[in-house]
């Protein structure tokens, strides 16, 4: 079996087929385990380690006793996988992937024909070549094993396997992590320490000798001169074999007096002036002669390496693959490339690994980044097409959707009249966009972004009432019981006055109440259901579900969202997030949704004063808490941990609660709230704090969303350097909801300069989107979100902070392709690439 074939089994928990098809799900499971951090992933039926152990015991036929022994040893190793350290898990996974690769090659029947190529070319069904003549160089295809590539061999292939590289395609997509700029041609006098550079100079003197202090170290020295000055260039040779006088004289003869030499390398400062560190040198026929060395005077790629694998070896291994890649074709047609100003894929791959200059490198990177974004956006648009493919109920007459009069929905208008404040302009604009979507028979799929306190919930309630007014049921789903109960309590303030029935369903709902609720929901008597993940359970059935509102969208995966949608005929979907997301990240994560932004705060909100304190200044925070409590206000103290950790020297919520209640504030009532508490205890703690029965609430980040206490005016965040900026901004939003001046104190006990720089951003800015943009730049998209989004491909080269323009370009092209060729019948090579990507992502989804 070759790596490009489809698996015949599911990666975890499925039956083990016989023969070659046995290998593919194993390799996929190993790859996903490596990608997801070696956490012993839980599949649908069993964990990764159990699957590996079982599959290794169910080996295919045709193995000899030594090969079976290898698999038995691996099976035994995986039975104890859960107890291994991270380093040992990584080593075991690498060893397993290499062993399976070698076993697979051993079972393949001998044939002079190269394996079938991955269908990437514009002619995906091109026939295989004729058998090669003896002695001929075999053709390379994307799935050619690295050990079969001339110049690589089994030993280097084994080292490359430690980097997760097994076939030619893997090596080609192993992009450099940096470049040394040897193309910077300067004079000797212009050399700058800390920069890479190339000089062309004349040899004035040569010398070679063995170090008097180390007989295993030999040295070659050249005195070079150009019109601006002189420079000594030194090369070191470690090893006894280099100490031979004959060998040293031969080195001297390579650089005769008067010869013109090109030298490249990193320039370092010494007490005797600038020198080259580990220089590359080449003698030129003349000062203007072309260079033969592929590294001197060029941008030299730098790759991630592993033990026993040098940079030169990686560059040499990539060379034959680059030469072969020109024949693999390009999934994008030439007309599209010309229209978008993009280089061909073979050119891009060559220039990313062997750039001729900075311009060629930039053009190559742009093309490869465009491809990553195009595949991402095409997948998101396909998801949106599937989401909106079936007709949905029109929940308001189109002519009235934007009218804003009482006739355009009596329930919604009555609700707005109950509010003690008018909607802001941004709220009115977003509500108009939502109602326009609801008026269509195409399902709405919209994301509403809004900073803390911008009034997203009010807009969502107005939308829910629009659906109810049209004779449909509505659902509101929140990620935690605390937030779901907060929403339910808010709704209970208004909905009884509107004669709208509403209920709450969470994991803590008693069985009797649950049965009554489900019965009312199924017969249509219950109009609005609020809940957590409990809404996804199979017994929850709606009579006529018209609108689903998902709060804190980024905390739910696509699969969870779709399970709720499947409970309606084809309901409209409105998602909300209070986590500000920069546009590039929003397009990448929510490209299947239309995005609305509430970018205006209600008038009268008191600005929150934010300050950063050192750990030794904690008493100042406690003094402010005493002062505010004496004035009738309340305070939060937030910590990242519930209990103390042996590995992390951090204060815990439990310990700080004991300290504050017994030592610091014995005269005050101090409450405790964390995620491990029972739901009833959580609600009791929140109610006591909201009523003023407790003055200080010590909490973990469970208060990030859902706790709304207008009298809270102080937020103290311990170990603030442990939080992301966007999360700190969310926590800060728990105060400043009343008329009193509010304070957020960030206690930073880290000496890290970057941590202080990050927190300074929060001190000086209250703009959630500005803070999120900086958080994205400093920590990356995965850390900003906090959760891995199901069904989205990884970006190997693209940067969401630096490549926004290319993302917009790729999104436009993806939209044009979706409109003109939705099935990609005129782009079969691109369709094949997308199909391969979907297969890989679906395998990943099974492991989640």
PDB file of C-alpha atoms in Angstrom, residues 19 153 233 249 283 296 401 474 480 495 581 631 646 649 705 728 735 741 761 764 845:
ATOM      1  CA  UNK A  19      -2.843  -6.890   4.310  1.00  0.00           C
ATOM      2  CA  UNK A 153      19.309   6.477   1.561  1.00  0.00           C
ATOM      3  CA  UNK A 233      39.352  34.765   7.654  1.00  0.00           C
ATOM      4  CA  UNK A 249      49.247  22.114   2.600  1.00  0.00           C
ATOM      5  CA  UNK A 283      37.863  30.823  -5.340  1.00  0.00           C
ATOM      6  CA  UNK A 296      27.722  31.621  -1.237  1.00  0.00           C
ATOM      7  CA  UNK A 401     -37.603  43.336   8.157  1.00  0.00           C
ATOM      8  CA  UNK A 474     -36.010  29.390  19.741  1.00  0.00           C
ATOM      9  CA  UNK A 480     -21.256  26.927  30.961  1.00  0.00           C
ATOM     10  CA  UNK A 495     -40.455  37.289  29.118  1.00  0.00           C
ATOM     11  CA  UNK A 581     -11.396  38.786  17.111  1.00  0.00           C
ATOM     12  CA  UNK A 631     -18.256  52.547  50.228  1.00  0.00           C
ATOM     13  CA  UNK A 646       3.462  20.944  42.628  1.00  0.00           C
ATOM     14  CA  UNK A 649       4.708  28.022  41.909  1.00  0.00           C
ATOM     15  CA  UNK A 705     -18.401  35.208  31.390  1.00  0.00           C
ATOM     16  CA  UNK A 728      -7.711  39.646  30.860  1.00  0.00           C
ATOM     17  CA  UNK A 735     -16.424  45.462  36.768  1.00  0.00           C
ATOM     18  CA  UNK A 741     -15.543  54.326  39.404  1.00  0.00           C
ATOM     19  CA  UNK A 761      -0.984  47.061  26.454  1.00  0.00           C
ATOM     20  CA  UNK A 764      -3.031  51.761  28.281  1.00  0.00           C
ATOM     21  CA  UNK A 845     -12.192  14.831  13.788  1.00  0.00           C
TER      22      UNK A 845
END
